[in-house]
Amino acid sequence: MYLEAKETARLYKLLSDKLGSDTTEAMFKYIDNKTERSVEATIKTLATKEDIANVRKEASENKAETIKWMFIFWMGQAAATLAIIALYAKK
């Protein structure tokens, strides 16, 4: 961290000698603001523990719903199969 501050101070001095202190100050403020907004945008896209808990809850609800519909489907298939067998058995 110390090196970063030292390098920033050196860069500020070099740029202010070439561009003037007002321009250099404006440029540093722009870079700081741009970096801060980029970090904030990244933080907004990260998942939190609450997000993960919600995903797990939804997955478990979907699993129960899927099992229910699978049971209904297989019972329908079994009933259809038994009906076909019963039709052939009568002949």
PDB file of C-alpha atoms in Angstrom:
ATOM      1  CA  MET A   1       0.000   0.000   0.000  1.00  0.00           C
ATOM      2  CA  TYR A   2       2.860   2.351   0.797  1.00  0.00           C
ATOM      3  CA  LEU A   3       4.394   1.857  -2.649  1.00  0.00           C
ATOM      4  CA  GLU A   4       1.087   2.585  -4.325  1.00  0.00           C
ATOM      5  CA  ALA A   5       0.739   5.928  -2.510  1.00  0.00           C
ATOM      6  CA  LYS A   6       4.360   6.799  -3.276  1.00  0.00           C
ATOM      7  CA  GLU A   7       3.874   5.949  -6.971  1.00  0.00           C
ATOM      8  CA  THR A   8       0.636   7.950  -7.090  1.00  0.00           C
ATOM      9  CA  ALA A   9       2.365  10.991  -5.588  1.00  0.00           C
ATOM     10  CA  ARG A  10       5.206  10.692  -8.108  1.00  0.00           C
ATOM     11  CA  LEU A  11       2.749  10.362 -11.001  1.00  0.00           C
ATOM     12  CA  TYR A  12       0.793  13.366  -9.725  1.00  0.00           C
ATOM     13  CA  LYS A  13       3.957  15.471  -9.617  1.00  0.00           C
ATOM     14  CA  LEU A  14       5.047  14.406 -13.111  1.00  0.00           C
ATOM     15  CA  LEU A  15       1.637  15.101 -14.610  1.00  0.00           C
ATOM     16  CA  SER A  16       1.152  18.406 -12.816  1.00  0.00           C
ATOM     17  CA  ASP A  17       4.534  19.573 -14.143  1.00  0.00           C
ATOM     18  CA  LYS A  18       3.428  18.744 -17.709  1.00  0.00           C
ATOM     19  CA  LEU A  19      -0.333  19.446 -17.603  1.00  0.00           C
ATOM     20  CA  GLY A  20      -0.759  21.818 -14.704  1.00  0.00           C
ATOM     21  CA  SER A  21      -2.230  21.070 -11.293  1.00  0.00           C
ATOM     22  CA  ASP A  22      -5.858  21.817 -12.248  1.00  0.00           C
ATOM     23  CA  THR A  23      -5.853  19.382 -15.166  1.00  0.00           C
ATOM     24  CA  THR A  24      -4.011  16.742 -13.154  1.00  0.00           C
ATOM     25  CA  GLU A  25      -6.432  17.149 -10.248  1.00  0.00           C
ATOM     26  CA  ALA A  26      -9.418  16.795 -12.590  1.00  0.00           C
ATOM     27  CA  MET A  27      -7.897  13.704 -14.189  1.00  0.00           C
ATOM     28  CA  PHE A  28      -7.241  12.043 -10.824  1.00  0.00           C
ATOM     29  CA  LYS A  29     -10.798  12.820  -9.671  1.00  0.00           C
ATOM     30  CA  TYR A  30     -12.169  11.342 -12.888  1.00  0.00           C
ATOM     31  CA  ILE A  31     -10.121   8.159 -12.468  1.00  0.00           C
ATOM     32  CA  ASP A  32     -11.149   7.848  -8.802  1.00  0.00           C
ATOM     33  CA  ASN A  33     -14.851   8.295  -9.637  1.00  0.00           C
ATOM     34  CA  LYS A  34     -14.653   5.857 -12.539  1.00  0.00           C
ATOM     35  CA  THR A  35     -12.921   3.254 -10.369  1.00  0.00           C
ATOM     36  CA  GLU A  36     -15.423   3.722  -7.551  1.00  0.00           C
ATOM     37  CA  ARG A  37     -18.388   3.288  -9.918  1.00  0.00           C
ATOM     38  CA  SER A  38     -16.792   0.188 -11.414  1.00  0.00           C
ATOM     39  CA  VAL A  39     -16.323  -1.357  -7.969  1.00  0.00           C
ATOM     40  CA  GLU A  40     -19.905  -0.489  -6.959  1.00  0.00           C
ATOM     41  CA  ALA A  41     -21.240  -2.068 -10.159  1.00  0.00           C
ATOM     42  CA  THR A  42     -19.224  -5.210  -9.487  1.00  0.00           C
ATOM     43  CA  ILE A  43     -20.481  -5.401  -5.903  1.00  0.00           C
ATOM     44  CA  LYS A  44     -24.093  -5.123  -7.095  1.00  0.00           C
ATOM     45  CA  THR A  45     -23.649  -8.163  -9.352  1.00  0.00           C
ATOM     46  CA  LEU A  46     -22.146 -10.397  -6.680  1.00  0.00           C
ATOM     47  CA  ALA A  47     -24.386 -12.962  -4.997  1.00  0.00           C
ATOM     48  CA  THR A  48     -24.980 -12.588  -1.278  1.00  0.00           C
ATOM     49  CA  LYS A  49     -25.685 -15.300   1.284  1.00  0.00           C
ATOM     50  CA  GLU A  50     -29.352 -14.322   1.096  1.00  0.00           C
ATOM     51  CA  ASP A  51     -29.347 -14.778  -2.694  1.00  0.00           C
ATOM     52  CA  ILE A  52     -27.833 -18.241  -2.345  1.00  0.00           C
ATOM     53  CA  ALA A  53     -30.371 -19.185   0.349  1.00  0.00           C
ATOM     54  CA  ASN A  54     -33.187 -18.066  -1.968  1.00  0.00           C
ATOM     55  CA  VAL A  55     -31.797 -20.154  -4.819  1.00  0.00           C
ATOM     56  CA  ARG A  56     -31.572 -23.216  -2.565  1.00  0.00           C
ATOM     57  CA  LYS A  57     -35.140 -22.678  -1.375  1.00  0.00           C
ATOM     58  CA  GLU A  58     -36.427 -22.357  -4.945  1.00  0.00           C
ATOM     59  CA  ALA A  59     -34.498 -25.457  -6.009  1.00  0.00           C
ATOM     60  CA  SER A  60     -36.006 -27.525  -3.207  1.00  0.00           C
ATOM     61  CA  GLU A  61     -39.500 -26.251  -4.050  1.00  0.00           C
ATOM     62  CA  ASN A  62     -38.962 -27.115  -7.706  1.00  0.00           C
ATOM     63  CA  LYS A  63     -37.700 -30.563  -6.761  1.00  0.00           C
ATOM     64  CA  ALA A  64     -40.847 -31.302  -4.740  1.00  0.00           C
ATOM     65  CA  GLU A  65     -43.034 -29.993  -7.567  1.00  0.00           C
ATOM     66  CA  THR A  66     -41.193 -32.139 -10.116  1.00  0.00           C
ATOM     67  CA  ILE A  67     -41.556 -35.279  -7.977  1.00  0.00           C
ATOM     68  CA  LYS A  68     -45.278 -34.606  -7.615  1.00  0.00           C
ATOM     69  CA  TRP A  69     -45.771 -34.281 -11.370  1.00  0.00           C
ATOM     70  CA  MET A  70     -43.609 -37.350 -12.042  1.00  0.00           C
ATOM     71  CA  PHE A  71     -45.845 -39.370  -9.727  1.00  0.00           C
ATOM     72  CA  ILE A  72     -48.968 -38.137 -11.524  1.00  0.00           C
ATOM     73  CA  PHE A  73     -47.416 -38.937 -14.917  1.00  0.00           C
ATOM     74  CA  TRP A  74     -46.380 -42.471 -13.921  1.00  0.00           C
ATOM     75  CA  MET A  75     -49.766 -43.194 -12.386  1.00  0.00           C
ATOM     76  CA  GLY A  76     -51.390 -42.090 -15.650  1.00  0.00           C
ATOM     77  CA  GLN A  77     -49.017 -44.310 -17.605  1.00  0.00           C
ATOM     78  CA  ALA A  78     -49.733 -47.277 -15.351  1.00  0.00           C
ATOM     79  CA  ALA A  79     -53.491 -46.729 -15.707  1.00  0.00           C
ATOM     80  CA  ALA A  80     -53.182 -46.534 -19.509  1.00  0.00           C
ATOM     81  CA  THR A  81     -51.054 -49.696 -19.600  1.00  0.00           C
ATOM     82  CA  LEU A  82     -53.524 -51.578 -17.403  1.00  0.00           C
ATOM     83  CA  ALA A  83     -56.406 -50.424 -19.618  1.00  0.00           C
ATOM     84  CA  ILE A  84     -54.639 -51.715 -22.746  1.00  0.00           C
ATOM     85  CA  ILE A  85     -53.882 -55.045 -21.067  1.00  0.00           C
ATOM     86  CA  ALA A  86     -57.506 -55.307 -19.941  1.00  0.00           C
ATOM     87  CA  LEU A  87     -58.708 -54.672 -23.528  1.00  0.00           C
ATOM     88  CA  TYR A  88     -56.466 -57.415 -24.903  1.00  0.00           C
ATOM     89  CA  ALA A  89     -57.447 -59.798 -22.111  1.00  0.00           C
ATOM     90  CA  LYS A  90     -61.159 -59.461 -22.996  1.00  0.00           C
ATOM     91  CA  LYS A  91     -60.557 -60.579 -26.593  1.00  0.00           C
TER      92      LYS A  91
END
